[in-house]
CSV table of C-alpha atoms and ligand atoms in Angstrom, one decimal:
chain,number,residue,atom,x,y,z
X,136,UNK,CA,15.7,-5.7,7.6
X,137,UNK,CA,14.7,-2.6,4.9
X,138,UNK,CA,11.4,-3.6,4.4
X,139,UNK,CA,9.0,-0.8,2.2
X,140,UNK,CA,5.2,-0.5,1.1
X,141,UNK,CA,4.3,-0.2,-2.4
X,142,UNK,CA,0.9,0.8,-2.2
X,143,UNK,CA,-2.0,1.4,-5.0
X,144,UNK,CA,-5.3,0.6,-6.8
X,145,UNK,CA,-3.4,-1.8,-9.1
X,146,UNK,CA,-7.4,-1.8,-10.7
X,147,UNK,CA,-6.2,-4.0,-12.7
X,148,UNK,CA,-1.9,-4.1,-12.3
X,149,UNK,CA,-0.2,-2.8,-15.4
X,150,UNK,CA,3.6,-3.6,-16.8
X,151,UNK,CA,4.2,-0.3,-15.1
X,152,UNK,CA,3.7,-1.5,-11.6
X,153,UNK,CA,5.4,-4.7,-12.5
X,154,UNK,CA,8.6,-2.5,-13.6
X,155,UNK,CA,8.7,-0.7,-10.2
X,156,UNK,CA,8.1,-3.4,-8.5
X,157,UNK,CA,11.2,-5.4,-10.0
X,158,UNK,CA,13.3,-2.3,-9.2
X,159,UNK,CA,12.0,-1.5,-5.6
X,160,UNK,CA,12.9,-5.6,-4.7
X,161,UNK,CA,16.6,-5.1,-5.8
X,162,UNK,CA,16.9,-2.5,-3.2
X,163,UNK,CA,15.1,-3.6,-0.4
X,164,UNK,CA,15.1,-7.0,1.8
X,165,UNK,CA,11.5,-7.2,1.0
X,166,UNK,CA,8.8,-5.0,-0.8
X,167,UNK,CA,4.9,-5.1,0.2
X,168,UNK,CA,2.0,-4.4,-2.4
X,169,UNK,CA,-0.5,-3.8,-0.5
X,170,UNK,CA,-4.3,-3.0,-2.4
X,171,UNK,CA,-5.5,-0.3,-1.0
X,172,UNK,CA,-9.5,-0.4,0.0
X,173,UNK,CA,-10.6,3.1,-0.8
X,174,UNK,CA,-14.2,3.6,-0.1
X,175,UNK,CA,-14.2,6.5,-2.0
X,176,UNK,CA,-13.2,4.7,-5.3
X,177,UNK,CA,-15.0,3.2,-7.7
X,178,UNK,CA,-12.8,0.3,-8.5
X,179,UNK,CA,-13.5,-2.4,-12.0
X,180,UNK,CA,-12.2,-5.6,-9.9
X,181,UNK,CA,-13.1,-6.6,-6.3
X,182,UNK,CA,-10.4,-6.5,-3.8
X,183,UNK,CA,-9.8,-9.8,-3.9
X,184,UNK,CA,-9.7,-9.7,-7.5
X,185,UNK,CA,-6.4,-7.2,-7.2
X,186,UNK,CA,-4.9,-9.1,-5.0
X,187,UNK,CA,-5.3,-12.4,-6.3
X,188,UNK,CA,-3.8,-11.1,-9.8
X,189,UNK,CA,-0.7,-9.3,-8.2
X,190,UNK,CA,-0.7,-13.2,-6.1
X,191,UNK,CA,-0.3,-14.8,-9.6
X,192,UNK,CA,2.1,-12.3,-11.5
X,193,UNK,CA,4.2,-11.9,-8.5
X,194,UNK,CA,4.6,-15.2,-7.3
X,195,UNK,CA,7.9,-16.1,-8.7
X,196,UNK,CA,9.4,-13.1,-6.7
X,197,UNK,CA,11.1,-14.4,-3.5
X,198,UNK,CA,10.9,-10.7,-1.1
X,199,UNK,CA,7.7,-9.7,-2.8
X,200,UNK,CA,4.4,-10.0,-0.4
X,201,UNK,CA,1.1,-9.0,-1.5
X,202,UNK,CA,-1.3,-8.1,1.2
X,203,UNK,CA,-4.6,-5.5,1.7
X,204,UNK,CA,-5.6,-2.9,3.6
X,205,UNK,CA,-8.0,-0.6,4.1
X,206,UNK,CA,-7.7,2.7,6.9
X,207,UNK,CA,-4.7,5.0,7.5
X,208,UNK,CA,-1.2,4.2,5.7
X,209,UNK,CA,0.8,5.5,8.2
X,210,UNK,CA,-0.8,2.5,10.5
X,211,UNK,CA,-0.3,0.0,8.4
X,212,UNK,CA,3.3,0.8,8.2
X,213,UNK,CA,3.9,0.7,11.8
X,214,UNK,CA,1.8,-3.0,12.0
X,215,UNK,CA,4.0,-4.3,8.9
X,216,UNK,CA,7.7,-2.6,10.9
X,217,UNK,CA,8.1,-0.7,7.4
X,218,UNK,CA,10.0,2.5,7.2
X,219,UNK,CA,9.9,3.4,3.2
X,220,UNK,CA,6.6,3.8,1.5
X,221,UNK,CA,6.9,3.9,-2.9
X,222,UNK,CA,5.4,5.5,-5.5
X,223,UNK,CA,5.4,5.8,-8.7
X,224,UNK,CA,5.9,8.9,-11.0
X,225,UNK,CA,5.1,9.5,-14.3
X,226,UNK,CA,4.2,12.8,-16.2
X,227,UNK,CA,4.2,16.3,-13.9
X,228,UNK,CA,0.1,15.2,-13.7
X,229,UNK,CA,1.3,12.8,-10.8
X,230,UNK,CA,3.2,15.5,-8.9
X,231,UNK,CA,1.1,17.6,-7.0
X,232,UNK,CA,-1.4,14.7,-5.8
X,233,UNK,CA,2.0,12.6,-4.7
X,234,UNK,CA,3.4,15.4,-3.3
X,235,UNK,CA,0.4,16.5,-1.1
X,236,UNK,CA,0.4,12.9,-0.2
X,237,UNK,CA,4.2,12.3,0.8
X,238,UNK,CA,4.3,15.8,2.8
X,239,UNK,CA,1.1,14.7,4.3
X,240,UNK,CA,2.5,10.9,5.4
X,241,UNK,CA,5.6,12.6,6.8
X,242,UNK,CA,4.0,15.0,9.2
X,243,UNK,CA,1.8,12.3,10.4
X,244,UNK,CA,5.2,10.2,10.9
X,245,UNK,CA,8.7,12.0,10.2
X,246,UNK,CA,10.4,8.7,10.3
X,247,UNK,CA,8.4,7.1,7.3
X,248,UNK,CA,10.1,8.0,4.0
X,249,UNK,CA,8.7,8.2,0.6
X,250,UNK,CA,10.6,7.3,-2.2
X,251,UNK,CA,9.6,7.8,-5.5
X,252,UNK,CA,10.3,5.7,-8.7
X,253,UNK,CA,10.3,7.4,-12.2
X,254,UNK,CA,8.8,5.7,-14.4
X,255,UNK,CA,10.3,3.4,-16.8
X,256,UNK,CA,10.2,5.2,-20.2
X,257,UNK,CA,8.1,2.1,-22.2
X,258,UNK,CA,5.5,2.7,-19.6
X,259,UNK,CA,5.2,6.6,-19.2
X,260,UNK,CA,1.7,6.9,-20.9
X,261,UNK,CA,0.2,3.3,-19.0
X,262,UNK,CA,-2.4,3.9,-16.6
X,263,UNK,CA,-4.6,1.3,-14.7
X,264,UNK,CA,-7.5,4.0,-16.1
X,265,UNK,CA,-6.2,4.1,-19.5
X,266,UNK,CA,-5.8,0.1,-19.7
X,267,UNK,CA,-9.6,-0.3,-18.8
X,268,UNK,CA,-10.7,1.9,-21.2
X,269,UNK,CA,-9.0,0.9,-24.1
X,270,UNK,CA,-10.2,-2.5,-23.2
X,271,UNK,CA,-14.0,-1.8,-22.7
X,272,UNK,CA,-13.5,-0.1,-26.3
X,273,UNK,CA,-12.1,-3.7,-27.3
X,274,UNK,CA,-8.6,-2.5,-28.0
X,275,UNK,CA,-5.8,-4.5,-27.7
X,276,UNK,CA,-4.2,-3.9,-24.1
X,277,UNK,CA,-1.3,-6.9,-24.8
X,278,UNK,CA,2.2,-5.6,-23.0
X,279,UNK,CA,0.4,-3.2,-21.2
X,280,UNK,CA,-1.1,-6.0,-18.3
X,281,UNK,CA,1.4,-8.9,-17.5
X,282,UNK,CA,0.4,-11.8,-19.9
X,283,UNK,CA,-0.8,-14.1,-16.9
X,284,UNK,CA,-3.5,-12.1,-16.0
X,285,UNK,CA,-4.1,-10.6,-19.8
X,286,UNK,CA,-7.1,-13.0,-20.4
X,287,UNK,CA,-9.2,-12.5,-17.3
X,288,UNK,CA,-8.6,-8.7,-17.3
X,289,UNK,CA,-10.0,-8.7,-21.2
X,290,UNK,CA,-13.3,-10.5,-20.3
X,291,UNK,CA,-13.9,-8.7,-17.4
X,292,UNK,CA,-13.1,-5.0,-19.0
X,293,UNK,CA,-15.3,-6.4,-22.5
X,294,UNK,CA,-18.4,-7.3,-20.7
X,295,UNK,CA,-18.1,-4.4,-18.5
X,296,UNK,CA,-17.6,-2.1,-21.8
X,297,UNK,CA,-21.0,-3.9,-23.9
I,477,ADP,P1,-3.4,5.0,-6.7
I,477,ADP,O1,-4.9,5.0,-6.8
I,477,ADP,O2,-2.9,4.9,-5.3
I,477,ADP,O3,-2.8,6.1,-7.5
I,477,ADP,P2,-2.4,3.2,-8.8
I,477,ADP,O4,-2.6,1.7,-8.9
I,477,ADP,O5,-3.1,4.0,-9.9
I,477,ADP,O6,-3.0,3.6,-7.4
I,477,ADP,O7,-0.9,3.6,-8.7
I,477,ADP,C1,-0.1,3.2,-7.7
I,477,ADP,C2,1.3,3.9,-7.8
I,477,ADP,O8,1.9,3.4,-9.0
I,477,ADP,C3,1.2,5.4,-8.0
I,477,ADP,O9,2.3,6.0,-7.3
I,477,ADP,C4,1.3,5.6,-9.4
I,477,ADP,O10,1.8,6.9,-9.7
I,477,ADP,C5,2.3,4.5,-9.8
I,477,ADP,N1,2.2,4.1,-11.2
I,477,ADP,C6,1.1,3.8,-11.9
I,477,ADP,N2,1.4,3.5,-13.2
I,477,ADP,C7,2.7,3.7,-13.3
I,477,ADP,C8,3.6,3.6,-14.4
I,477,ADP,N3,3.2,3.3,-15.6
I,477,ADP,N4,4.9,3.8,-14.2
I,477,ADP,C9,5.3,4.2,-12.9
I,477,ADP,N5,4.5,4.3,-11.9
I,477,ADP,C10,3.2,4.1,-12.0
């Protein structure tokens, strides 16, 4: 069984990770987000939070898991069997950072691949940082988040913004 990571922020998850997402399910047996716990990051929503909205949007999506983690990638991988790890890629701004990190993941395990997914045109300018600014600014942020979560997201970002 192929089964790959797709890990990430996702503070809050954007149309953009949906669209890889989609993609990265119709060519694996299963795909894992997993909401990465960086103690160096600042994030707007709790862990939880993440997860719980990826739960909800997700849900619907038979070989999709959504799970957390905090520590060292490459361990995760090995405790979920997983041999692929995605990413995203949008503008040549994401390149060196996902480079350093793929060359990085590989020396640490040469059997772990990353695969990158470009993004989908619609959603070349769509950042998690971007969505949560325009939002505390009270801008309109509709097709940029999935719909189920657009509500809670706007609150959250709007009271955080006053
Ligand atoms: P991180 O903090 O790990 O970069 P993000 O949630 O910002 O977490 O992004 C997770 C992954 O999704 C990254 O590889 C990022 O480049 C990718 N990504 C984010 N937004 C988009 C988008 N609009 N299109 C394609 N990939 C994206």
């Amino acid at each position: 069984m192929k089964i790959c990571v797709y890990p990430g922020s996702f503070d809050p998850v954007t149309n953009g990770h949906i669209d890889v997402i989609q993609r990265a399910a119709r060519m694996f047996d299963k795909v894992i987000v997993a909401v990465v716990a960086n103690p160096n990051k600042q994030p707007a929503f709790t862990l939880e939070d993440r997860a719980a909205f990826l739960k909800r949007v997700l849900s619907d999506m038979d070989n999709v898991e959504v799970d957390s983690f905090s520590g060292l990638l490459i361990d995760y991988m090995h405790v979920k069997k997983a041999s692929v790890i995605i990413r995203g890629l949008r503008a040549v701004s994401d390149f060196e950072h996902e480079f350093q990190m793929a060359l990085m993941n590989k020396k640490l395990d040469d059997n772990i691949e990353t695969i990158f997914m470009m993004t989908n045109g619609q959603y070349s300018y769509l950042s998690s940082s971007m969505v949560k600014e325009v939002a505390g600014l009270g801008g309109c942020i509709k097709g940029l988040v999935p719909d189920e979560i657009l509500t809670e997201v706007v609150r959250a970002l709007r009271k955080k913004g006053e």
